[in-house]
Short mmCIF file of C-alpha atoms (C1' of nucleotides) in Angstrom, two decimals:
data_model
loop_
_atom_site.label_atom_id
_atom_site.label_comp_id
_atom_site.label_asym_id
_atom_site.label_seq_id
_atom_site.Cartn_x
_atom_site.Cartn_y
_atom_site.Cartn_z
CA MET F 1 -22.03 22.11 -11.18
CA ASP F 2 -24.27 22.48 -8.18
CA LEU F 3 -22.15 20.71 -5.61
CA PRO F 4 -23.26 21.35 -2.03
CA SER F 5 -19.91 23.25 -1.42
CA ALA F 6 -18.78 24.55 1.91
CA ALA F 7 -19.52 27.97 0.57
CA ALA F 8 -23.19 26.97 0.26
CA ALA F 9 -23.47 26.52 3.93
CA LYS F 10 -24.29 30.20 4.29
CA HIS F 11 -27.66 30.32 2.80
CA SER F 12 -28.71 26.80 3.20
CA THR F 13 -31.96 25.02 3.88
CA PRO F 14 -32.00 22.66 6.87
CA ARG F 15 -31.96 19.79 4.39
CA GLU F 16 -28.57 21.02 2.89
CA ARG F 17 -27.23 21.42 6.22
CA ALA F 18 -28.35 17.97 7.44
CA ARG F 19 -26.86 16.52 4.16
CA ALA F 20 -23.62 18.27 4.76
CA GLN F 21 -23.54 17.01 8.31
CA THR F 22 -24.23 13.48 7.18
CA VAL F 23 -21.45 13.66 4.60
CA ALA F 24 -19.04 15.10 7.32
CA ASP F 25 -20.10 12.33 9.60
CA ILE F 26 -19.27 9.80 6.89
CA ILE F 27 -15.78 11.28 6.31
CA ARG F 28 -15.30 11.12 10.14
CA LEU F 29 -16.16 7.48 10.33
CA GLY F 30 -14.39 6.75 7.17
CA ARG F 31 -11.11 8.40 8.70
CA ARG F 32 -11.57 6.20 11.76
CA HIS F 33 -11.95 3.08 9.77
CA LEU F 34 -9.07 4.06 7.54
CA ALA F 35 -6.90 4.46 10.59
CA LEU F 36 -7.92 1.05 12.05
CA HIS F 37 -7.97 -1.10 8.88
CA GLY F 38 -6.08 0.76 6.07
CA ALA F 39 -7.22 1.94 2.76
CA ALA F 40 -7.84 -1.54 1.35
CA GLY F 41 -9.87 -2.45 4.39
CA LEU F 42 -12.16 0.66 4.11
CA SER F 43 -15.64 -0.49 3.84
CA LEU F 44 -18.69 1.48 2.99
CA ARG F 45 -20.84 -1.17 4.73
CA ALA F 46 -18.85 -0.78 7.89
CA VAL F 47 -19.15 2.96 7.82
CA ALA F 48 -22.93 2.61 7.21
CA ARG F 49 -23.23 0.32 10.12
CA ASP F 50 -21.49 2.90 12.42
CA LEU F 51 -23.65 5.39 10.98
CA GLY F 52 -26.63 3.45 12.18
CA VAL F 53 -28.00 3.20 8.56
CA VAL F 54 -28.46 0.42 5.93
CA SER F 55 -25.53 -0.09 3.54
CA SER F 56 -27.23 1.25 0.52
CA ALA F 57 -28.20 4.53 2.14
CA VAL F 58 -24.68 5.81 2.09
CA TYR F 59 -24.66 5.94 -1.68
CA ARG F 60 -27.08 8.78 -1.33
CA TYR F 61 -24.28 10.71 -0.07
CA VAL F 62 -21.28 9.18 -1.55
CA GLU F 63 -21.18 8.00 -5.08
CA SER F 64 -18.87 5.04 -4.45
CA ARG F 65 -16.11 3.77 -2.35
CA ASP F 66 -13.58 5.44 -4.52
CA GLU F 67 -15.40 8.67 -4.10
CA LEU F 68 -15.11 8.40 -0.33
CA LEU F 69 -11.47 7.46 -0.78
CA THR F 70 -11.10 10.86 -2.65
CA LEU F 71 -12.98 12.67 0.09
CA LEU F 72 -10.52 11.06 2.69
CA LEU F 73 -7.51 12.08 0.46
CA ILE F 74 -8.42 15.70 0.34
CA ASP F 75 -9.33 15.72 4.01
CA ALA F 76 -5.94 14.14 4.89
CA TYR F 77 -4.07 16.61 2.47
CA GLY F 78 -5.90 19.48 4.13
CA GLU F 79 -5.05 18.43 7.62
CA LEU F 80 -1.38 17.77 6.83
CA GLY F 81 -1.13 21.03 4.97
CA ASP F 82 -2.79 22.89 7.87
CA GLU F 83 -0.27 21.39 10.25
CA VAL F 84 2.72 22.14 8.14
CA ASP F 85 1.39 25.74 7.76
CA THR F 86 0.97 26.09 11.44
CA ALA F 87 4.35 24.79 12.25
CA VAL F 88 6.15 26.88 9.62
CA ASP F 89 4.16 30.13 10.47
CA ALA F 90 5.16 29.95 14.11
CA LEU F 91 8.64 30.84 13.10
CA PRO F 92 9.75 34.36 11.89
CA GLU F 93 9.68 34.68 8.23
CA ASP F 94 13.48 35.13 7.90
CA ASP F 95 14.32 32.08 9.89
CA TYR F 96 14.60 29.80 6.83
CA ARG F 97 16.48 27.14 8.55
CA GLY F 98 13.98 26.94 11.34
CA ARG F 99 11.11 26.87 8.94
CA PHE F 100 12.52 24.16 6.85
CA LEU F 101 13.16 22.07 10.05
CA ALA F 102 9.78 22.85 11.26
CA LEU F 103 8.11 21.69 8.00
CA GLY F 104 10.04 18.35 8.17
CA ARG F 105 9.11 17.81 11.66
CA ALA F 106 5.50 18.56 11.14
CA VAL F 107 5.33 16.09 8.28
CA ARG F 108 6.99 13.44 10.31
CA GLN F 109 4.72 14.06 13.34
CA TRP F 110 1.58 14.00 11.52
CA ALA F 111 2.72 10.86 9.66
CA LEU F 112 3.59 9.00 12.91
CA ARG F 113 0.05 10.06 14.39
CA GLU F 114 -1.76 9.10 11.35
CA PRO F 115 0.02 6.32 9.64
CA ALA F 116 -2.84 5.01 7.56
CA ARG F 117 -3.69 8.50 6.32
CA TYR F 118 -0.06 9.03 5.43
CA ALA F 119 -0.02 5.76 3.65
CA LEU F 120 -3.00 6.85 1.70
CA LEU F 121 -1.24 10.00 0.56
CA PHE F 122 2.25 8.73 0.07
CA GLY F 123 2.25 4.98 0.10
CA SER F 124 1.63 2.58 -2.68
CA PRO F 125 -1.34 3.59 -4.82
CA VAL F 126 -4.51 1.91 -4.02
CA PRO F 127 -5.09 -0.51 -6.91
CA GLY F 128 -7.79 0.29 -9.24
CA TYR F 129 -8.08 3.67 -7.74
CA GLN F 130 -7.04 6.90 -9.79
CA ALA F 131 -7.25 10.04 -7.70
CA PRO F 132 -9.14 12.77 -9.75
CA ALA F 133 -6.24 15.13 -10.49
CA GLU F 134 -8.62 18.28 -10.68
CA ARG F 135 -9.58 17.70 -7.06
CA THR F 136 -6.47 16.44 -5.41
CA THR F 137 -3.67 18.31 -7.09
CA GLU F 138 -4.12 21.60 -5.25
CA PRO F 139 -4.41 20.31 -1.72
CA GLY F 140 -1.67 17.71 -2.60
CA THR F 141 0.89 20.23 -3.66
CA ARG F 142 0.57 22.41 -0.61
CA VAL F 143 3.51 20.94 1.35
CA ILE F 144 5.99 21.01 -1.49
CA TYR F 145 4.93 24.37 -2.54
CA ARG F 146 5.45 25.59 0.99
CA MET F 147 8.90 24.07 0.99
CA VAL F 148 9.90 25.60 -2.35
CA GLY F 149 8.59 28.90 -0.84
CA ILE F 150 11.01 28.61 2.01
CA PHE F 151 13.83 27.95 -0.26
CA ASP F 152 12.86 30.76 -2.61
CA ALA F 153 12.57 33.28 0.22
CA ALA F 154 16.04 32.21 1.49
CA TYR F 155 17.51 32.60 -1.90
CA ARG F 156 16.00 36.11 -2.41
CA ALA F 157 17.37 37.11 1.06
CA GLY F 158 20.80 35.66 -0.07
CA ALA F 159 20.53 32.98 2.65
CA LEU F 160 20.73 30.05 0.22
CA ALA F 161 24.18 29.02 -0.52
CA ALA F 162 24.93 29.42 -4.21
CA GLU F 163 27.68 26.55 -4.37
CA VAL F 164 27.21 23.36 -2.44
CA ALA F 165 29.61 20.54 -2.61
CA PRO F 166 29.66 18.29 -4.35
CA ALA F 167 29.00 20.40 -7.43
CA VAL F 168 26.77 18.31 -9.75
CA VAL F 169 25.90 19.59 -13.13
CA VAL F 170 22.31 19.68 -14.13
CA PRO F 171 21.84 18.05 -17.34
CA PRO F 172 19.87 20.07 -20.07
CA ALA F 173 16.73 18.08 -20.17
CA LEU F 174 16.31 18.27 -16.27
CA ALA F 175 17.19 21.88 -16.37
CA ALA F 176 14.39 22.44 -18.91
CA ASP F 177 11.85 20.73 -16.48
CA LEU F 178 13.19 22.80 -13.56
CA ALA F 179 12.92 25.98 -15.66
CA ALA F 180 9.19 25.24 -16.31
CA ILE F 181 8.68 24.78 -12.61
CA ARG F 182 10.39 28.06 -11.85
CA ALA F 183 8.20 29.78 -14.31
CA GLU F 184 5.06 28.12 -13.05
CA LEU F 185 5.82 28.74 -9.39
CA GLY F 186 7.33 32.16 -9.91
CA VAL F 187 10.52 31.24 -7.94
CA ALA F 188 13.90 32.87 -8.37
CA VAL F 189 15.77 29.83 -7.03
CA PRO F 190 18.39 28.80 -9.81
CA GLU F 191 18.18 25.43 -11.43
CA PRO F 192 21.04 23.70 -9.48
CA ALA F 193 19.53 24.50 -6.17
CA LEU F 194 16.11 23.67 -7.20
CA ALA F 195 17.20 20.36 -8.30
CA ARG F 196 18.64 19.82 -4.85
CA GLY F 197 15.36 21.08 -3.43
CA VAL F 198 13.67 18.13 -5.36
CA LEU F 199 16.12 15.74 -3.81
CA VAL F 200 15.51 17.03 -0.36
CA TRP F 201 11.80 16.88 -0.93
CA THR F 202 11.88 13.23 -1.98
CA SER F 203 14.46 12.49 0.89
CA VAL F 204 12.40 13.91 3.71
CA PHE F 205 9.37 11.90 2.55
CA GLY F 206 11.56 8.86 2.04
CA ALA F 207 12.94 8.97 5.53
CA VAL F 208 9.27 9.48 6.97
CA SER F 209 8.05 6.59 4.90
CA PHE F 210 10.87 4.36 5.96
CA GLU F 211 9.89 5.01 9.57
CA VAL F 212 6.14 4.98 9.12
CA PHE F 213 6.13 1.94 6.99
CA GLY F 214 8.50 -0.03 9.26
CA GLN F 215 11.40 -0.40 6.80
CA TYR F 216 13.85 -0.03 9.56
CA GLY F 217 13.80 -3.25 11.49
CA ALA F 218 11.90 -3.42 14.82
CA ASP F 219 14.96 -2.57 16.80
CA THR F 220 17.51 -1.26 14.52
CA PHE F 221 17.02 2.17 15.60
CA ALA F 222 15.91 3.21 19.13
CA ALA F 223 16.74 6.97 18.70
CA ARG F 224 14.43 7.63 15.82
CA ASP F 225 13.93 11.26 16.85
CA GLU F 226 17.49 11.94 16.71
CA LEU F 227 17.92 9.97 13.43
CA PHE F 228 15.39 12.11 11.72
CA GLU F 229 16.70 15.21 13.16
CA HIS F 230 20.08 14.29 11.74
CA GLN F 231 18.65 13.48 8.49
CA LEU F 232 16.94 16.93 8.47
CA GLU F 233 20.20 18.69 9.32
CA VAL F 234 22.04 17.01 6.52
CA LEU F 235 19.31 17.69 4.03
CA ARG F 236 19.34 21.30 5.03
CA GLY F 237 22.94 21.40 4.28
CA VAL F 238 22.37 19.63 0.92
CA VAL F 239 20.16 22.41 -0.23
CA GLY F 240 22.41 25.04 1.05
CA LEU F 241 20.25 26.42 3.66
CA MET B 1 10.69 -28.13 10.16
CA ASP B 2 10.06 -30.55 7.25
CA LEU B 3 9.34 -27.91 4.63
CA PRO B 4 9.71 -29.08 1.08
CA SER B 5 12.72 -26.88 0.48
CA ALA B 6 14.52 -26.55 -2.70
CA ALA B 7 17.26 -28.71 -1.28
CA ALA B 8 14.90 -31.58 -1.13
CA ALA B 9 14.56 -31.49 -4.92
CA LYS B 10 17.60 -33.89 -4.97
CA HIS B 11 16.20 -36.92 -3.54
CA SER B 12 12.58 -36.52 -4.21
CA THR B 13 9.57 -38.67 -4.79
CA PRO B 14 7.57 -37.88 -7.90
CA ARG B 15 4.87 -36.60 -5.40
CA GLU B 16 7.21 -34.02 -3.91
CA ARG B 17 8.37 -32.87 -7.23
CA ALA B 18 4.73 -32.35 -8.49
CA ARG B 19 4.01 -30.53 -5.29
CA ALA B 20 6.94 -28.24 -5.63
CA GLN B 21 5.85 -27.64 -9.20
CA THR B 22 2.53 -26.70 -8.13
CA VAL B 23 3.70 -24.25 -5.63
CA ALA B 24 5.96 -22.72 -8.10
CA ASP B 25 3.15 -22.30 -10.54
CA ILE B 26 0.99 -20.75 -7.71
CA ILE B 27 3.86 -18.17 -7.10
CA ARG B 28 4.16 -17.45 -10.82
CA LEU B 29 0.42 -16.90 -11.15
CA GLY B 30 0.32 -14.89 -7.87
CA ARG B 31 3.25 -12.71 -9.26
CA ARG B 32 1.18 -11.96 -12.40
CA HIS B 33 -1.94 -11.17 -10.29
CA LEU B 34 0.06 -9.08 -8.07
CA ALA B 35 1.33 -6.96 -10.97
CA LEU B 36 -2.19 -6.71 -12.53
CA HIS B 37 -4.22 -5.86 -9.33
CA GLY B 38 -1.85 -5.03 -6.39
CA ALA B 39 -1.28 -6.65 -3.20
CA ALA B 40 -4.72 -5.80 -1.78
CA GLY B 41 -6.26 -7.35 -5.04
CA LEU B 42 -4.41 -10.52 -4.80
CA SER B 43 -7.02 -13.19 -4.81
CA LEU B 44 -6.36 -16.87 -3.99
CA ARG B 45 -9.58 -17.75 -5.90
CA ALA B 46 -8.41 -16.08 -9.07
CA VAL B 47 -5.09 -17.84 -8.82
CA ALA B 48 -7.00 -21.07 -8.52
CA ARG B 49 -9.07 -20.33 -11.57
CA ASP B 50 -5.89 -19.66 -13.54
CA LEU B 51 -4.43 -22.91 -12.27
CA GLY B 52 -7.47 -24.57 -13.60
CA VAL B 53 -8.47 -25.81 -10.14
CA VAL B 54 -11.24 -25.18 -7.51
CA SER B 55 -10.42 -22.63 -5.07
CA SER B 56 -9.99 -24.72 -2.05
CA ALA B 57 -7.44 -26.85 -3.71
CA VAL B 58 -4.94 -24.11 -3.44
CA TYR B 59 -5.07 -24.29 0.33
CA ARG B 60 -3.31 -27.73 0.00
CA TYR B 61 -0.33 -25.94 -1.19
CA VAL B 62 -0.42 -22.50 0.48
CA GLU B 63 -1.72 -22.06 3.97
CA SER B 64 -3.53 -18.73 3.31
CA ARG B 65 -3.59 -15.68 1.53
CA ASP B 66 -1.06 -14.22 3.77
CA GLU B 67 1.24 -17.11 3.25
CA LEU B 68 1.10 -16.57 -0.45
CA LEU B 69 1.92 -12.96 0.20
CA THR B 70 4.98 -13.90 2.18
CA LEU B 71 6.14 -16.16 -0.67
CA LEU B 72 5.72 -13.39 -3.09
CA LEU B 73 7.58 -11.11 -0.79
CA ILE B 74 10.54 -13.36 -0.50
CA ASP B 75 10.40 -13.93 -4.27
CA ALA B 76 10.47 -10.23 -4.85
CA TYR B 77 13.26 -9.72 -2.49
CA GLY B 78 15.24 -12.34 -4.11
CA GLU B 79 14.83 -11.04 -7.52
CA LEU B 80 15.66 -7.45 -6.47
CA GLY B 81 18.67 -8.69 -4.57
CA ASP B 82 19.86 -10.83 -7.59
CA GLU B 83 19.60 -7.94 -9.95
CA VAL B 84 21.37 -5.46 -7.66
CA ASP B 85 24.18 -8.05 -7.02
CA THR B 86 24.46 -8.62 -10.68
CA ALA B 87 24.72 -4.86 -11.38
CA VAL B 88 27.22 -4.21 -8.59
CA ASP B 89 29.43 -7.30 -9.45
CA ALA B 90 29.69 -6.04 -13.03
CA LEU B 91 31.96 -3.32 -11.82
CA PRO B 92 35.41 -3.74 -10.43
CA GLU B 93 35.68 -4.02 -6.72
CA ASP B 94 37.50 -0.81 -6.22
CA ASP B 95 35.06 1.26 -8.40
CA TYR B 96 33.11 2.28 -5.26
CA ARG B 97 31.41 5.15 -6.98
CA GLY B 98 30.42 3.18 -9.97
CA ARG B 99 29.15 0.33 -7.76
CA PHE B 100 27.00 2.68 -5.53
CA LEU B 101 25.52 4.31 -8.85
CA ALA B 102 24.96 0.70 -10.20
CA LEU B 103 23.06 -0.28 -7.08
CA GLY B 104 20.87 2.75 -7.16
CA ARG B 105 20.08 2.39 -10.90
CA ALA B 106 19.34 -1.33 -10.46
CA VAL B 107 16.87 -0.64 -7.79
CA ARG B 108 15.22 2.00 -9.81
CA GLN B 109 15.03 -0.16 -13.02
CA TRP B 110 13.57 -3.09 -11.06
CA ALA B 111 10.95 -0.82 -9.42
CA LEU B 112 9.91 0.68 -12.71
CA ARG B 113 9.64 -2.76 -14.30
CA GLU B 114 7.77 -4.15 -11.23
CA PRO B 115 5.89 -1.50 -9.61
CA ALA B 116 3.44 -3.68 -7.88
CA ARG B 117 6.01 -5.98 -6.48
CA TYR B 118 8.10 -2.90 -5.55
CA ALA B 119 5.02 -1.45 -3.66
CA LEU B 120 4.67 -4.69 -1.86
CA LEU B 121 8.20 -4.45 -0.57
CA PHE B 122 8.64 -0.69 0.02
CA GLY B 123 5.07 0.71 -0.09
CA SER B 124 2.27 0.99 2.58
CA PRO B 125 2.16 -2.18 4.64
CA VAL B 126 -0.72 -4.45 3.62
CA PRO B 127 -3.34 -3.85 6.27
CA GLY B 128 -3.71 -6.91 8.52
CA TYR B 129 -0.47 -8.52 7.16
CA GLN B 130 2.45 -8.85 9.30
CA ALA B 131 5.52 -10.35 7.37
CA PRO B 132 7.20 -13.12 9.44
CA ALA B 133 10.49 -11.63 10.23
CA GLU B 134 12.27 -14.89 10.54
CA ARG B 135 11.67 -15.55 6.82
CA THR B 136 11.79 -12.02 5.26
CA THR B 137 14.49 -10.22 7.25
CA GLU B 138 17.45 -11.88 5.39
CA PRO B 139 16.20 -11.39 1.81
CA GLY B 140 14.89 -8.04 2.84
CA THR B 141 18.13 -6.72 3.95
CA ARG B 142 20.31 -7.82 1.07
CA VAL B 143 20.25 -4.43 -0.83
CA ILE B 144 21.05 -2.24 2.29
CA TYR B 145 23.74 -4.69 3.33
CA ARG B 146 25.09 -4.50 -0.04
CA MET B 147 25.22 -0.71 0.01
CA VAL B 148 26.78 -0.68 3.41
CA GLY B 149 29.33 -3.15 2.07
CA ILE B 150 30.26 -0.56 -0.69
CA PHE B 151 30.69 2.24 1.79
CA ASP B 152 32.77 0.04 4.09
CA ALA B 153 35.11 -1.14 1.30
CA ALA B 154 35.50 2.39 0.12
CA TYR B 155 36.21 3.51 3.65
CA ARG B 156 38.79 0.80 4.28
CA ALA B 157 40.42 1.79 0.97
CA GLY B 158 40.59 5.32 2.07
CA ALA B 159 38.13 6.41 -0.76
CA LEU B 160 35.46 7.76 1.53
CA ALA B 161 35.84 11.39 2.46
CA ALA B 162 36.21 11.68 6.20
CA GLU B 163 34.64 15.15 6.41
CA VAL B 164 31.73 16.07 4.40
CA ALA B 165 30.08 19.50 4.51
CA PRO B 166 27.88 20.37 6.36
CA ALA B 167 29.39 18.72 9.38
CA VAL B 168 26.49 17.64 11.53
CA VAL B 169 27.13 16.08 14.88
CA VAL B 170 25.67 12.73 15.60
CA PRO B 171 23.84 12.84 18.95
CA PRO B 172 24.80 10.19 21.43
CA ALA B 173 21.55 8.09 21.34
CA LEU B 174 21.85 7.77 17.59
CA ALA B 175 25.62 7.10 17.80
CA ALA B 176 24.78 4.11 20.00
CA ASP B 177 22.31 2.72 17.50
CA LEU B 178 24.93 3.15 14.82
CA ALA B 179 27.59 1.47 16.96
CA ALA B 180 25.40 -1.46 17.28
CA ILE B 181 24.91 -1.65 13.54
CA ARG B 182 28.72 -1.27 13.00
CA ALA B 183 29.28 -4.18 15.47
CA GLU B 184 26.78 -6.43 14.06
CA LEU B 185 27.66 -6.06 10.33
CA GLY B 186 31.41 -5.81 11.21
CA VAL B 187 31.88 -2.56 9.23
CA ALA B 188 34.61 -0.07 9.94
CA VAL B 189 32.82 2.99 8.66
CA PRO B 190 32.71 5.59 11.43
CA GLU B 191 29.41 6.68 12.82
CA PRO B 192 29.11 10.11 11.13
CA ALA B 193 29.57 8.55 7.67
CA LEU B 194 27.29 5.59 8.75
CA ALA B 195 24.66 8.08 9.65
CA ARG B 196 24.83 9.58 6.30
CA GLY B 197 24.74 6.24 4.74
CA VAL B 198 21.40 5.64 6.33
CA LEU B 199 20.11 9.02 4.98
CA VAL B 200 21.40 8.02 1.49
CA TRP B 201 19.54 4.70 1.88
CA THR B 202 16.21 6.18 2.68
CA SER B 203 16.80 8.96 0.15
CA VAL B 204 17.36 6.49 -2.70
CA PHE B 205 14.43 4.50 -2.01
CA GLY B 206 12.40 7.81 -1.41
CA ALA B 207 13.35 9.02 -4.84
CA VAL B 208 12.40 5.79 -6.43
CA SER B 209 9.09 5.50 -4.42
CA PHE B 210 8.11 9.02 -5.60
CA GLU B 211 8.67 7.98 -9.23
CA VAL B 212 6.90 4.54 -8.90
CA PHE B 213 4.06 5.74 -6.77
CA GLY B 214 3.37 8.79 -9.09
CA GLN B 215 4.12 11.48 -6.46
CA TYR B 216 5.54 13.75 -9.15
CA GLY B 217 2.65 14.90 -11.05
CA ALA B 218 2.03 13.38 -14.41
CA ASP B 219 4.04 15.91 -16.35
CA THR B 220 6.18 17.65 -13.86
CA PHE B 221 9.29 15.90 -14.93
CA ALA B 222 9.85 14.68 -18.37
CA ALA B 223 13.52 14.05 -17.73
CA ARG B 224 13.13 11.37 -15.01
CA ASP B 225 16.24 9.45 -15.92
CA GLU B 226 18.32 12.67 -15.65
CA LEU B 227 16.51 13.60 -12.41
CA PHE B 228 17.39 10.35 -10.74
CA GLU B 229 21.01 10.39 -11.91
CA HIS B 230 21.27 13.85 -10.57
CA GLN B 231 19.86 12.66 -7.30
CA LEU B 232 22.21 9.64 -7.21
CA GLU B 233 25.17 11.95 -7.86
CA VAL B 234 24.27 14.41 -5.05
CA LEU B 235 23.70 11.44 -2.61
CA ARG B 236 27.07 10.05 -3.67
CA GLY B 237 28.61 13.23 -2.48
CA VAL B 238 26.50 13.36 0.70
CA VAL B 239 28.05 10.13 1.84
CA GLY B 240 31.40 11.22 0.83
CA LEU B 241 32.01 8.66 -2.02
"C1'" DT C 1 -1.52 -59.10 -4.05
"C1'" DG C 2 -4.30 -56.50 -0.88
"C1'" DC C 3 -4.78 -53.08 2.28
"C1'" DC C 4 -4.09 -48.45 4.60
"C1'" DC C 5 -3.21 -44.04 4.93
"C1'" DG C 6 -1.61 -39.72 3.43
"C1'" DT C 7 -2.35 -36.55 -0.48
"C1'" DC C 8 -5.39 -34.34 -3.18
"C1'" DA C 9 -9.54 -32.21 -5.45
"C1'" DA C 10 -14.26 -31.04 -5.18
"C1'" DG C 11 -18.06 -28.42 -3.48
"C1'" DA C 12 -21.05 -26.71 -0.19
"C1'" DG C 13 -21.32 -23.13 3.17
"C1'" DC C 14 -20.21 -18.81 6.30
"C1'" DA C 15 -19.51 -14.22 6.69
"C1'" DC C 16 -17.91 -10.44 4.41
"C1'" DT C 17 -17.35 -6.87 0.47
"C1'" DG C 18 -19.16 -3.02 -3.42
"C1'" DC C 19 -23.02 -1.78 -5.82
"C1'" DT C 20 -27.85 -1.65 -7.95
"C1'" DC C 21 -32.74 -1.53 -7.85
"C1'" DA C 22 -37.68 -1.30 -6.54
"C1'" DC C 23 -40.09 0.11 -2.89
"C1'" DA C 24 -41.41 2.85 1.20
"C1'" DT C 25 -41.07 6.70 4.06
"C1'" DT C 26 -40.04 11.31 5.45
"C1'" DT C 27 -39.64 16.09 4.27
"C1'" DG C 28 -40.35 20.65 2.28
"C1'" DT C 29 -42.94 23.38 -0.80
"C1'" DT C 30 -46.64 24.55 -3.44
"C1'" DA X 1 -53.96 18.75 1.63
"C1'" DA X 2 -51.28 17.36 -2.52
"C1'" DC X 3 -47.36 16.58 -4.80
"C1'" DA X 4 -42.35 15.91 -5.41
"C1'" DA X 5 -37.91 15.57 -3.92
"C1'" DA X 6 -34.88 13.70 -0.74
"C1'" DT X 7 -33.83 9.86 2.05
"C1'" DG X 8 -34.04 5.21 4.05
"C1'" DT X 9 -35.09 0.04 3.40
"C1'" DG X 10 -34.06 -4.55 2.17
"C1'" DA X 11 -33.48 -7.87 -1.40
"C1'" DG X 12 -30.25 -9.33 -4.62
"C1'" DC X 13 -25.85 -10.00 -7.70
"C1'" DA X 14 -21.21 -11.21 -8.06
"C1'" DG X 15 -17.30 -11.39 -5.76
"C1'" DT X 16 -13.86 -12.32 -1.70
"C1'" DG X 17 -11.06 -15.52 2.11
"C1'" DC X 18 -11.57 -19.49 4.45
"C1'" DT X 19 -13.37 -23.90 6.54
"C1'" DC X 20 -15.35 -28.39 6.41
"C1'" DT X 21 -16.96 -32.66 4.79
"C1'" DT X 22 -16.71 -35.98 1.14
"C1'" DG X 23 -14.74 -38.80 -2.04
"C1'" DA X 24 -10.96 -40.35 -5.27
"C1'" DC X 25 -6.24 -41.71 -6.12
"C1'" DG X 26 -1.70 -43.87 -5.43
"C1'" DG X 27 2.65 -45.11 -2.84
"C1'" DG X 28 4.55 -47.99 0.82
"C1'" DC X 29 3.97 -51.90 3.68
"C1'" DA X 30 2.32 -56.61 5.47
#
DNA sequence: TGCCCGTCAAGAGCACTGCTCACATTTGTT
DNA sequence: AACAAATGTGAGCAGTGCTCTTGACGGGCA
C-alpha cells in the first residue's frame, strides 16, 4: 500500500508532485468528457489527446478505463457531499426542517448542473463496471448519512413526530434490517420513522432522477422548481419533520 | 409511411413475412444482448453474428444501432405496460388500493426480472441517443396513465381522501401545469391530490431504481420485499388512497 | 418465357475504442 | 559520469458503428 495519496503531498519529491498533478489533470479532463459524452462515451484516448500525450501514456497514471471511472465516481461523490454539507451547515443545527430542505435542494441543484456525473452515481450501472466498494462506499454514503443525521437530531430534540398518518406497521424482517442500521449508525430514531426515512431518501432521488433523466415529458412541467419544492414539503411531512 | 407494420401481416407476400420475421429475430437477439451487456454494450455486429449473418446485412432491416435501441425501447415499454395491465385488471375495478399496490408490485417485479431493459427505460439516458418522441411517448406513458386512472376512479367514487396531512399548498405555477394535465387526460382529481400523485409516481420508480441499480448497499437490506411493500403502503397513504 | 428491378447478403474499408508491448527518452540519484 | 526508475512513443491486436460497392436471387410484368 504505497499509493501516492494526498497526504503524501507534504513531503514529496518534484516527481511525485508532477505525477499527482498529471493524475489531477486526467481527472479534470475526464470530468469534462464525462459531462459531454456520458460515462459510456468516456474515452481514455480522447483524454490522452486533450492531455497532449499519446494514448498509451495515460496508462502510466491510470490503470484502466474502469479505474478512471472509479476516480471520477469518488470525485463526484466528494463534490456532491461537499455541496450538501455546505448547504446544510448554512442553517442552524436546530433548524431540522430547513436543513432537510436544503439537503434536497442541494442534491437537485448539483444534479441539474452535472447531469452526466449524477447519472454516473445514481443512474443505471455502467455495464461491465463494478465499483470497488472499499473505495466508493464511504464517499457514496455521505448524503444519506447526513440525511439520517438530520432526522436523528430532530428526533432527539423531540422535533420528529412520533405518529404520522397513515400508520403503517413495519414487518419484523424489515425491522431487523432497520435495527441493524440504527446500531451501526448509532441513531436513536425508532424503526417506523427510520423506515419512512428510507422512503424519503429513495423518493428524493427518484424525483431528481426523473427530472434529470427526462422522464417527465419535454413540456409536461414548466414549474419544475415548484414541483420539486412541493415534493420536498410532502416528503418532509411523510417523515414527520 | 409504408412501414411493414403488424397490420400488414394479413395480406403479405412471402417476402414481407420473411422480412418481418427477421426483424422480430433481431429484436429478440437484441433483447438478449441488452440483458447481458446493457444498452451501451449493445452491438449490431454481435447481433449479426448470432443471427448467422454478416454485420452489414442487419442494416437492411434496422437503420442503425439507435433504431434498434428504439425498437427495444418500444418493445420493453410494451411488455411492462402489458404486465402492469394484467396485474391491475386482475383486481375488481373498485379495489383502488389493491390496484395501486398491484401496479407498483408489477413494476418492481418486471424491473427485477429485466434490470437492463428497466435501465433502458428509466435509467440514465444513453448518451448520444434521443428517443423519437412520436414513437415512444405513447407506450412510455402507459404505466403513469394507468396509475392516474386508478387515482381518478377512486376520486370519482369518493375513495380518495380529500385532505391528507400534511397539507401542502400547491403554488400557482405548479397548479397551472397540473390543470393542463387534468384537461389533457380528462381526470377529475383536484390539483392537490394530483400533485401528490406525481410524487407517488416518482417515488415508486425511485424505490425500484434504488433496488435495481444497487444503490442500497449489498447487505443493507435483506428484507427487500417487505421494504418495498412498506414503501408502497406509505405512498398509498400519501396520495390519500 | 424472358427480362428487369427491387431485395438481400457479402466483404472491404474508415474511423474510432481499450489495452499491451517493445523501445526510446527523460529524470533523479548514486 | 553512470545507472535505474519513471515516463513518453508508436506499432499492433481485437473489437465497435457505419458506408459503399459488388454480386446473387427472385417476384412481377411485357
